[in-house]
PDB file of C-alpha atoms and ligand atoms in Angstrom:
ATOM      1  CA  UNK Q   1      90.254 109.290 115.405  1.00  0.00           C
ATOM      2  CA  UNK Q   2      92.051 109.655 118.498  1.00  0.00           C
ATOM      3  CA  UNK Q   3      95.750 110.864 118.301  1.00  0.00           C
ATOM      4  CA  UNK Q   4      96.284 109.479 122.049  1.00  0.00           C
ATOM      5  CA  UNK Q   5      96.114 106.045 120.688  1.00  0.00           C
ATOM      6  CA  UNK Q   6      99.625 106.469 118.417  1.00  0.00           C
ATOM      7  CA  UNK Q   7     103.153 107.488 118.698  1.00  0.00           C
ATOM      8  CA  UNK Q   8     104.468 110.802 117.066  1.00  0.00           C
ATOM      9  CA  UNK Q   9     107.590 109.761 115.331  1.00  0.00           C
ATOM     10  CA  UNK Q  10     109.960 112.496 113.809  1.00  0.00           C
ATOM     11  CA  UNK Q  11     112.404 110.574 111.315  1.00  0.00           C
ATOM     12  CA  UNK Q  12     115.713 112.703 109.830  1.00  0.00           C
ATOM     13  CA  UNK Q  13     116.415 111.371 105.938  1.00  0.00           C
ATOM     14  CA  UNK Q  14     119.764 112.351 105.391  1.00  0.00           C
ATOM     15  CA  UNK Q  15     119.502 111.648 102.067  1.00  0.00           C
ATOM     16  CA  UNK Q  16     122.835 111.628 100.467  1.00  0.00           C
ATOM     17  CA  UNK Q  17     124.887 113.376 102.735  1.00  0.00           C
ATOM     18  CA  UNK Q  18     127.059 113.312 105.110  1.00  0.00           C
ATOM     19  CA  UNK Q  19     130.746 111.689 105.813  1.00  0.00           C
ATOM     20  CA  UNK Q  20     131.258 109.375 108.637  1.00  0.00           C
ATOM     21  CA  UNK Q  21     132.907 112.287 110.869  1.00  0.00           C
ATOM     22  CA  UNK Q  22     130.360 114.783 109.870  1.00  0.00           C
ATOM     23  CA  UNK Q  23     127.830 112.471 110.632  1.00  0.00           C
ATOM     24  CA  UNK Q  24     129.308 111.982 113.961  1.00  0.00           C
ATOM     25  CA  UNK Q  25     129.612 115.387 114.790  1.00  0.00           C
ATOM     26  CA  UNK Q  26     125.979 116.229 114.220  1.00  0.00           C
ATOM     27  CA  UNK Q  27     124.326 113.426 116.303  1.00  0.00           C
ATOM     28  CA  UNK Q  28     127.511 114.629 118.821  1.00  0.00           C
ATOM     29  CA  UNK Q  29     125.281 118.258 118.817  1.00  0.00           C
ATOM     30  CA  UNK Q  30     121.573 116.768 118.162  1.00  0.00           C
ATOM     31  CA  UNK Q  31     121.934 114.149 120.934  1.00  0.00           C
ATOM     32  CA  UNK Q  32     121.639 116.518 123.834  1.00  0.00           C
ATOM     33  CA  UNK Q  33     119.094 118.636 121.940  1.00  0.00           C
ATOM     34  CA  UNK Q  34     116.590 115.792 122.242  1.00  0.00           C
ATOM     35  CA  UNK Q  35     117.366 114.343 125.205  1.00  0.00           C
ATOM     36  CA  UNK Q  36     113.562 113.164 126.653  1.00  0.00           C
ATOM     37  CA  UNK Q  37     111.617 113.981 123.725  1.00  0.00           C
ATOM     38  CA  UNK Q  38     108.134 113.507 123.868  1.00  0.00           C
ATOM     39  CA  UNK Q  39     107.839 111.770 120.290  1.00  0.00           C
ATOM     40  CA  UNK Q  40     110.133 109.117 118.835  1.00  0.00           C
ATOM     41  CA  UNK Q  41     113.377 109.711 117.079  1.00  0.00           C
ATOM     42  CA  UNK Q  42     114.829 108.152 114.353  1.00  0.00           C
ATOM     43  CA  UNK Q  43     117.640 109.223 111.986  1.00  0.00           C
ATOM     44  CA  UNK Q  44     118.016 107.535 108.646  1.00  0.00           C
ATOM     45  CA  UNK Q  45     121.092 107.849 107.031  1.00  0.00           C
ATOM     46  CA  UNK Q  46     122.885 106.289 104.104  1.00  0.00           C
ATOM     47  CA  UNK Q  47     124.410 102.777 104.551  1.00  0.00           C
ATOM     48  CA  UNK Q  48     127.965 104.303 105.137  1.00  0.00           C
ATOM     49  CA  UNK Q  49     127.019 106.475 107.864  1.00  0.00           C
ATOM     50  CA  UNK Q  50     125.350 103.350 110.015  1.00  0.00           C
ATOM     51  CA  UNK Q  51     127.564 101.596 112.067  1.00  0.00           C
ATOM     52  CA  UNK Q  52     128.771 105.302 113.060  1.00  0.00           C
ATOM     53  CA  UNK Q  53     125.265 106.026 113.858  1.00  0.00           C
ATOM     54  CA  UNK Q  54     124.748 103.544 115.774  1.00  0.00           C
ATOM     55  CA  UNK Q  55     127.886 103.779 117.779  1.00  0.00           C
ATOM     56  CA  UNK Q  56     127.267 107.685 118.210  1.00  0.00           C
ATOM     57  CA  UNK Q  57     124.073 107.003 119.103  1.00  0.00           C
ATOM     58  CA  UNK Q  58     123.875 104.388 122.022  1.00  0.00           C
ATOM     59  CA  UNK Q  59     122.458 105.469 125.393  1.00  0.00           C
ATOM     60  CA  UNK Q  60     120.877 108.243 123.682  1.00  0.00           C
ATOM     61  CA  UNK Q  61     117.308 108.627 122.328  1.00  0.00           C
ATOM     62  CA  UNK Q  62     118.124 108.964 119.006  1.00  0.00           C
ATOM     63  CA  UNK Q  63     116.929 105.481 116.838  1.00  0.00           C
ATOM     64  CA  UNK Q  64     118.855 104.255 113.697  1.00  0.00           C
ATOM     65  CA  UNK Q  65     117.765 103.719 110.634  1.00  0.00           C
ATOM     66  CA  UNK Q  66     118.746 103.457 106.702  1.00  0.00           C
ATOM     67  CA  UNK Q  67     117.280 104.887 103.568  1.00  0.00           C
ATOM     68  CA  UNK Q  68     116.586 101.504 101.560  1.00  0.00           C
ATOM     69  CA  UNK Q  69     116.838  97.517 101.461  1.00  0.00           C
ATOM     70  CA  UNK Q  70     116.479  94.919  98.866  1.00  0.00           C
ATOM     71  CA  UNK Q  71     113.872  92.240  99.099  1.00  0.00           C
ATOM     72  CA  UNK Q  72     116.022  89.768  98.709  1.00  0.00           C
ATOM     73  CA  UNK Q  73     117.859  88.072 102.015  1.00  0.00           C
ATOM     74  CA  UNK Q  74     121.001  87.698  99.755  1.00  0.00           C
ATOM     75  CA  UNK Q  75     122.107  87.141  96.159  1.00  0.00           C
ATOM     76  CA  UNK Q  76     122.952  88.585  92.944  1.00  0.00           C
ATOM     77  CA  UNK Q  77     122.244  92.286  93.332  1.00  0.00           C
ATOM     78  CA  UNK Q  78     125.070  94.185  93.126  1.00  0.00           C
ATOM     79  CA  UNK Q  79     125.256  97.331  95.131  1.00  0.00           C
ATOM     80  CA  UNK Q  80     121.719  96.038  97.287  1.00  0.00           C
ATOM     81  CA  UNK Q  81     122.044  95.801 100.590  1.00  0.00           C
ATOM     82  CA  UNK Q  82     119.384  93.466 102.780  1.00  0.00           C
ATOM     83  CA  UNK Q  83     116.786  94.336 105.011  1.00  0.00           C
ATOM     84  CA  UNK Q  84     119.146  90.864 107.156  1.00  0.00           C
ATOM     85  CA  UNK Q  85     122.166  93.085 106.569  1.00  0.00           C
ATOM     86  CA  UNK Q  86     120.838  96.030 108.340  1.00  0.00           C
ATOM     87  CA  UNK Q  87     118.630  93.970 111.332  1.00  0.00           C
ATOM     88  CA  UNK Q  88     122.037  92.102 111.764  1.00  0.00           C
ATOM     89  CA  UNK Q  89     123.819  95.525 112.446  1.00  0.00           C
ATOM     90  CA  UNK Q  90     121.688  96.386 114.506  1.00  0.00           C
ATOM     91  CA  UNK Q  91     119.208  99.168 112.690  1.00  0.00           C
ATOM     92  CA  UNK Q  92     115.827  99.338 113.795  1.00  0.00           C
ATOM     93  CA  UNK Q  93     114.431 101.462 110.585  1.00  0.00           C
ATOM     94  CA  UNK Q  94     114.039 101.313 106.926  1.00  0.00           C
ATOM     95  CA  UNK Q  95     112.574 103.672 104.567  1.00  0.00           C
ATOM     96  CA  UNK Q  96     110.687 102.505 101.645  1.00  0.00           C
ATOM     97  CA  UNK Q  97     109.409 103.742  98.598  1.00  0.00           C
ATOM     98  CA  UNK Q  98     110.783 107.113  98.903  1.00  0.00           C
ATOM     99  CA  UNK Q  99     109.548 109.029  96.006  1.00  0.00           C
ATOM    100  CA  UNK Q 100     113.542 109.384  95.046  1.00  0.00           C
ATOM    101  CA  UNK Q 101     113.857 106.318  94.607  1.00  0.00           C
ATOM    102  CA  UNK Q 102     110.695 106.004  92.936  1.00  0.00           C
ATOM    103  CA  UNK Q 103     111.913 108.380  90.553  1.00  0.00           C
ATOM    104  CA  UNK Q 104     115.331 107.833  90.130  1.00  0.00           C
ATOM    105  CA  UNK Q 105     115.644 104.283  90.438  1.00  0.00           C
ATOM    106  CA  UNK Q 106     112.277 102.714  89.073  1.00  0.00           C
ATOM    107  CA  UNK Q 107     110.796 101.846  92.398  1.00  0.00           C
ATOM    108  CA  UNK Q 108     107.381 100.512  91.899  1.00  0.00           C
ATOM    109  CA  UNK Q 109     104.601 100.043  94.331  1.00  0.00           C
ATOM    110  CA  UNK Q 110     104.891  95.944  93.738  1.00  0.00           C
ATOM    111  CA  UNK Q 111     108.855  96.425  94.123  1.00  0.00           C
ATOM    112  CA  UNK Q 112     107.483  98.676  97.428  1.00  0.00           C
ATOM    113  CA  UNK Q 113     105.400  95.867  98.647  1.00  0.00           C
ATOM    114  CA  UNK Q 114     108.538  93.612  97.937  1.00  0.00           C
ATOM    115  CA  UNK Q 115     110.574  95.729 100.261  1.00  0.00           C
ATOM    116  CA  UNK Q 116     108.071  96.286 102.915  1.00  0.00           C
ATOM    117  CA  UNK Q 117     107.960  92.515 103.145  1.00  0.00           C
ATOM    118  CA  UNK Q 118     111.550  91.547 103.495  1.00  0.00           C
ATOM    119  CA  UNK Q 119     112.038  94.065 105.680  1.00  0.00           C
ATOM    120  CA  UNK Q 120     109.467  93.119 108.670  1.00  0.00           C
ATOM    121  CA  UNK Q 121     110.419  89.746 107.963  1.00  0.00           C
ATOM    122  CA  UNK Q 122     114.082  90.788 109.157  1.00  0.00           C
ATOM    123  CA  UNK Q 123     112.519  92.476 112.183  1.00  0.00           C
ATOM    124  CA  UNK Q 124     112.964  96.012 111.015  1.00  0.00           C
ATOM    125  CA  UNK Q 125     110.350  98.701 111.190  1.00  0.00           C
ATOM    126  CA  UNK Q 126     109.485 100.256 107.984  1.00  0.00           C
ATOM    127  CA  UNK Q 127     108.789 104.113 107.116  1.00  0.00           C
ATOM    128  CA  UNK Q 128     106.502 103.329 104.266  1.00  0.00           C
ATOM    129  CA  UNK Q 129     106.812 106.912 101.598  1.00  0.00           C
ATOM    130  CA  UNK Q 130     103.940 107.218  99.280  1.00  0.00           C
ATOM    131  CA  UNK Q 131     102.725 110.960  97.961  1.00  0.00           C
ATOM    132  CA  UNK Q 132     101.501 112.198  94.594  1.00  0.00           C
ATOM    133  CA  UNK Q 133     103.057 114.306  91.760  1.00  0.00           C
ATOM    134  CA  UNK Q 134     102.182 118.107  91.117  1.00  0.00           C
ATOM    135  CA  UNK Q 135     100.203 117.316  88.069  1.00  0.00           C
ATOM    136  CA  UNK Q 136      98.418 114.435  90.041  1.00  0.00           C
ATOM    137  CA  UNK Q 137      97.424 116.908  92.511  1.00  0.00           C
ATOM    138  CA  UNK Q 138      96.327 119.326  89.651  1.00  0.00           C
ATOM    139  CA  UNK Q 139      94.153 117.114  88.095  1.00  0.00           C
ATOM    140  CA  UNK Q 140      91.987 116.037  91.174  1.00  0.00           C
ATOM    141  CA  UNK Q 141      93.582 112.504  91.490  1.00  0.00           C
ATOM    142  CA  UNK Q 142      95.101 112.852  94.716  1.00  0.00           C
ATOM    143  CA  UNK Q 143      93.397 110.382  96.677  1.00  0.00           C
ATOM    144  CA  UNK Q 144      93.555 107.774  93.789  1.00  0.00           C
ATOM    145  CA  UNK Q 145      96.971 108.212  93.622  1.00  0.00           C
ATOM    146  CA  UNK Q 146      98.083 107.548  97.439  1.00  0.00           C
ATOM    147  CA  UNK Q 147      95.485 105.178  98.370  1.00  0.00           C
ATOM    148  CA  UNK Q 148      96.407 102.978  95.123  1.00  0.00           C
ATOM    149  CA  UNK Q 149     100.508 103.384  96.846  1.00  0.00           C
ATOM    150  CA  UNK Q 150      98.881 102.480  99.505  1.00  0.00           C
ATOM    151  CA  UNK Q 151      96.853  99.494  99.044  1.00  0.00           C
ATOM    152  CA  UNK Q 152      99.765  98.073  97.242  1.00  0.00           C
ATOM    153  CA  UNK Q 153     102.343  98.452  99.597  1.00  0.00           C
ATOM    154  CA  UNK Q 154      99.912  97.127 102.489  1.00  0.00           C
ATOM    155  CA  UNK Q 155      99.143  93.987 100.295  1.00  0.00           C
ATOM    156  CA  UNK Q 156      99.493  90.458 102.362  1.00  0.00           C
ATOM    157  CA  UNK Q 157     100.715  92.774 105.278  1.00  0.00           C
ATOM    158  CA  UNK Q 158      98.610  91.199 108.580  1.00  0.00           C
ATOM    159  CA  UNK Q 159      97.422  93.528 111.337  1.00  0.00           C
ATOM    160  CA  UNK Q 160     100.272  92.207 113.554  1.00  0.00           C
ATOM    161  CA  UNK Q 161     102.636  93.847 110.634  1.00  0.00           C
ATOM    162  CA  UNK Q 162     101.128  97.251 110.297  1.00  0.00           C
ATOM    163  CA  UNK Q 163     102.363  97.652 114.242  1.00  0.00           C
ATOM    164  CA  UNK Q 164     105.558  97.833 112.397  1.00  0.00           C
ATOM    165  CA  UNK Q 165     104.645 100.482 109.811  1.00  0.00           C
ATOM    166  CA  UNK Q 166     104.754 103.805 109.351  1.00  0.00           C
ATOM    167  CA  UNK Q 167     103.306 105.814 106.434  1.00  0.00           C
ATOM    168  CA  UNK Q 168     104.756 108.863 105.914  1.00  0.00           C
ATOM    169  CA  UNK Q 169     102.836 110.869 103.634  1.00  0.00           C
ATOM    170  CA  UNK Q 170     105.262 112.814 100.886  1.00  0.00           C
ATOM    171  CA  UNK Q 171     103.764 115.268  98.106  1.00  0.00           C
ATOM    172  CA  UNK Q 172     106.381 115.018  95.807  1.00  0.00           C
ATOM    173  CA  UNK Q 173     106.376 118.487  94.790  1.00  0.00           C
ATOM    174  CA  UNK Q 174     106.562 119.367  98.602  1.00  0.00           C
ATOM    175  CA  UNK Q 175     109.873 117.593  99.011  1.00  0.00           C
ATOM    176  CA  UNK Q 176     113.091 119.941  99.135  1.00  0.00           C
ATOM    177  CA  UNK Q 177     110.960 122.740  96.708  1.00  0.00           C
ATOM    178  CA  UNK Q 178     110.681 124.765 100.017  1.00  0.00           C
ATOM    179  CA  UNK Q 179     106.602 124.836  98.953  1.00  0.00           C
ATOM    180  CA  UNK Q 180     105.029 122.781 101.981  1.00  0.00           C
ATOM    181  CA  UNK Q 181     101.702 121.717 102.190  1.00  0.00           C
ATOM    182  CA  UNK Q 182      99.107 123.469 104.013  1.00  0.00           C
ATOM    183  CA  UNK Q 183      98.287 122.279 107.519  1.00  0.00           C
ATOM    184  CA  UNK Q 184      94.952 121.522 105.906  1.00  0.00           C
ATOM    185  CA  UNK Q 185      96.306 119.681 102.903  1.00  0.00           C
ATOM    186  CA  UNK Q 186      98.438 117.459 105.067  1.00  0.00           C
ATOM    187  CA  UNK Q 187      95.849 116.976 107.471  1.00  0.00           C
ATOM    188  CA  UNK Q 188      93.515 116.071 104.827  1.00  0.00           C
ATOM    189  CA  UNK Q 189      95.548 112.985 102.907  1.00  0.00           C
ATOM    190  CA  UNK Q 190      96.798 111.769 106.125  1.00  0.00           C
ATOM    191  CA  UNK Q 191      92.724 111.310 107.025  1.00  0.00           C
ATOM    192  CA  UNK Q 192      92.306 109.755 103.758  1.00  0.00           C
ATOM    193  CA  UNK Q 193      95.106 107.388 104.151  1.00  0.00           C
ATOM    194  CA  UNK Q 194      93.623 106.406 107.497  1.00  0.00           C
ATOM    195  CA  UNK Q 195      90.449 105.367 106.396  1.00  0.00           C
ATOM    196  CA  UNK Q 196      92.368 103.371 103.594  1.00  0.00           C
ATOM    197  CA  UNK Q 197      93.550 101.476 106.376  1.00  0.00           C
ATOM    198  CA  UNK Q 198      90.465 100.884 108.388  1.00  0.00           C
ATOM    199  CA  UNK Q 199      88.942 100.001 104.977  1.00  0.00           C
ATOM    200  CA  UNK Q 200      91.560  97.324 104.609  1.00  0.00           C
ATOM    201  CA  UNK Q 201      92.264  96.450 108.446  1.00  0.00           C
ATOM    202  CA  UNK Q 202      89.621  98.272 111.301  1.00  0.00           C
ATOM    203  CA  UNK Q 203      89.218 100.805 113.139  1.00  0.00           C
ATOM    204  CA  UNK Q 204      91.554 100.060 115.989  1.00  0.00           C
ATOM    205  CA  UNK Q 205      94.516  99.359 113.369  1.00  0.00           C
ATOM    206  CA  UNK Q 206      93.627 102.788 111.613  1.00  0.00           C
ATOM    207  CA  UNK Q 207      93.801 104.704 114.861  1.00  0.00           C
ATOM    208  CA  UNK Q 208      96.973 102.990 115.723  1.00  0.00           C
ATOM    209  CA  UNK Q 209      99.093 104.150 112.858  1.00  0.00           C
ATOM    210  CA  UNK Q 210     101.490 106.485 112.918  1.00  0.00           C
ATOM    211  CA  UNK Q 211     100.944 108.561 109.539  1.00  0.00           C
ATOM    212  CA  UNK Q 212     103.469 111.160 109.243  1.00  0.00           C
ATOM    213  CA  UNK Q 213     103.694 114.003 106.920  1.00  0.00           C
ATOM    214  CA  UNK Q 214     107.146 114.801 105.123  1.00  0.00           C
ATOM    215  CA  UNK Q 215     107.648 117.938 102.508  1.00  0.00           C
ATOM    216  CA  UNK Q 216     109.606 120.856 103.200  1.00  0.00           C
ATOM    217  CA  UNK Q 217     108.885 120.315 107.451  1.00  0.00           C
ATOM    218  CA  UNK Q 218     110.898 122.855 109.175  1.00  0.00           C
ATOM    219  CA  UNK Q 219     111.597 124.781 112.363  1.00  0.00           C
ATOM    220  CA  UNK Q 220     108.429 127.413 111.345  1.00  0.00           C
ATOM    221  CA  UNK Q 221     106.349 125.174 109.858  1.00  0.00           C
ATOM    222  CA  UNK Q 222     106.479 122.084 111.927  1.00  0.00           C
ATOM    223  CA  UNK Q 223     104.538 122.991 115.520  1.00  0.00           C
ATOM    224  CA  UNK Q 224     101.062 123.927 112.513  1.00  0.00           C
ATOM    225  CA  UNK Q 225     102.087 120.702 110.502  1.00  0.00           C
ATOM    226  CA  UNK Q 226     102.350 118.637 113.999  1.00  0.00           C
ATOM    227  CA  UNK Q 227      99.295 119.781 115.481  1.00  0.00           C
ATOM    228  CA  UNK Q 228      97.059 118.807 112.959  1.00  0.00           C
ATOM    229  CA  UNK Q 229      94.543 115.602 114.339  1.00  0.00           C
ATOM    230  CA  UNK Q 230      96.178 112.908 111.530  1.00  0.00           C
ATOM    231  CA  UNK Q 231      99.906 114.048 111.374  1.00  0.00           C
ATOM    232  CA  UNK Q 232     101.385 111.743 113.476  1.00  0.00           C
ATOM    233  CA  UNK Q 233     105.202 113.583 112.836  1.00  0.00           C
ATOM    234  CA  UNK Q 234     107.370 113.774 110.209  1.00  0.00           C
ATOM    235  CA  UNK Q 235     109.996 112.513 107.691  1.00  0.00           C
ATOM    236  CA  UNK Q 236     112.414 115.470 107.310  1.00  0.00           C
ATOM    237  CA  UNK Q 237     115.139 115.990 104.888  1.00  0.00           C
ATOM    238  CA  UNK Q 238     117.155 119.323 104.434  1.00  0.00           C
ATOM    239  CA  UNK Q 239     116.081 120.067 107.817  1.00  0.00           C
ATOM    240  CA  UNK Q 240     117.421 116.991 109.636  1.00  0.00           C
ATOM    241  CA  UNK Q 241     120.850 117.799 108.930  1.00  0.00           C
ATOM    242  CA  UNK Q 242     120.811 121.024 111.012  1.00  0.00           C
ATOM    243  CA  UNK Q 243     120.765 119.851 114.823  1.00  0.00           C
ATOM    244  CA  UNK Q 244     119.400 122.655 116.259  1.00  0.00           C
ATOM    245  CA  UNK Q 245     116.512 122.903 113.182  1.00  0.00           C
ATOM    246  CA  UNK Q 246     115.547 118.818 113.575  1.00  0.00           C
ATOM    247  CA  UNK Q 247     115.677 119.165 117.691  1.00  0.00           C
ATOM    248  CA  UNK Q 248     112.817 122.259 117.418  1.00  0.00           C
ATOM    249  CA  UNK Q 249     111.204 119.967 115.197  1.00  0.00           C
ATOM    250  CA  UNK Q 250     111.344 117.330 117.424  1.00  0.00           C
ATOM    251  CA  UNK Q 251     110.098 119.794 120.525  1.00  0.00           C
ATOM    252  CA  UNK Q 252     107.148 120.605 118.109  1.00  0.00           C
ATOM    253  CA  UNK Q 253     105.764 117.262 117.496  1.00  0.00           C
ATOM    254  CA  UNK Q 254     106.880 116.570 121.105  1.00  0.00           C
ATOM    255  CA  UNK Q 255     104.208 118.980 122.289  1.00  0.00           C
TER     256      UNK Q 255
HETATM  257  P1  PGA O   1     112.548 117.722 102.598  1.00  0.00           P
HETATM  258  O1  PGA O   1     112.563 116.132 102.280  1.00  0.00           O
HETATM  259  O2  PGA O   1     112.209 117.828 104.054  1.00  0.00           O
HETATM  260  O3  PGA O   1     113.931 118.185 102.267  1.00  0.00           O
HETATM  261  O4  PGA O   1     111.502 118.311 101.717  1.00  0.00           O
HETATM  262  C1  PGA O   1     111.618 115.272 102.828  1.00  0.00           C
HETATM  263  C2  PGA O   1     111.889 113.881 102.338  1.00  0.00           C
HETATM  264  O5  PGA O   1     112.297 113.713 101.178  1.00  0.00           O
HETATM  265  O6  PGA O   1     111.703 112.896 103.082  1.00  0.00           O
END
């Protein structure tokens, strides 16, 4: 597996933060910061925060992109917003299947598959979450667990789609616990989700995916996590919303 043949992306998820002028003020201070990088990079931030995001962001190298989407183009949802919504103003990126909103919100991996959909079909490019629980982990099921997200997910998706995809591999008791995973244990379930995908696509589409690793990524931890053959970047969440802590990030997986 060559990591020549795929883009590093580093992706910010705000999460649930930020007003519209704080959000403005910190892509005002990350901008410069990342100015050239030598990986991709998106922020995702919540639906509010958008059309300021993409306004404080033009010219720069900083991409857009939000948190969630419906599968739905339109309809009785209330308080959904479309994957059409978002294409329309002008976001490039969607994350799905967050393990928050799996949690939280009764996100399945059929309602993740639903999402993925919808949102390709609108043109967006999706930063597909899956990851498995602490007592998953404990009990030896790891690799059951995240290639069953996987599979699911992937299901009906073409190999023109999965150009378009992103898997960003979360341990759920990695994310905002401070406890990251090893280099090793990152490296390892990226590798596995990799051959999940040449299993289900080939080679060429496995060595082509970016497969990030998100949980607890920070300033110290990130040039280790980034260097590892199968981590392909990061999604990054208390850490995005410091500038100068995403940008070293950034530099890291840059390298
Ligand atoms: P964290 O969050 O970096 O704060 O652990 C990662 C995520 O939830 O995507």
């Amino acid at each position: 597996m060559n990591k020549a043949l795929r883009k590093a992306v580093i992706a910010g998820n705000w999460k649930m933060n930020k007003t519209r002028p704080e959000a403005k003020a910190l892509i005002g201070e990350l901008a410069p910061l990342v100015k050239g990088a030598g990986c991709d990079v998106v922020i995702c931030v919540p639906y509010t925060n958008l059309e300021t995001a993409l306004e404080a962001t033009r010219g720069t190298d900083i991409k857009v992109g939000a948190e969630n989407c419906h599968w739905a183009p339109s309809g009785a949802f209330t308080g959904e917003i479309s994957a059409e919504m978002l294409a329309e103003l002008g976001v490039e990126y969607v994350i799905v299947g967050h393990s928050e909103r799996r949690q939280y919100f009764g996100e399945t991996d059929e309602t993740v598959n639903k999402r993925t959909r919808a949102a390709l079909d609108a043109g967006l490019k999706v930063i597909l979450c899956v990851g498995e629980l602490l007592h998953q982990r404990e009990a030896g099921i790891t690799e059951e667990v995240v290639g069953l997200q996987t599979k699911i997910a992937l299901a009906g998706m073409t190999k023109e789609d999965l150009k378009n995809i992103i898997i960003a591999y979360e341990p759920v008791w990695a994310i905002g616990t401070g406890k990251t995973a090893t280099a090793a244990q990152a490296n390892e379930v990226n590798h596995y989700i990799r051959t999940v995908v040449q299993k289900l696509y080939d080679k060429a589409a496995a060595d082509a995916m970016t497969i990030q690793y998100g949980g607890s990524m920070n300033a110290a931890n990130a040039d280790e996590l980034t260097a590892q053959p199968d981590v392909d970047g990061g999604l990054i969440g208390g850490a995005s919303l410091k500038a100068a802590d995403f940008a070293a990030i950034v530099k890291a997986a840059g390298r």
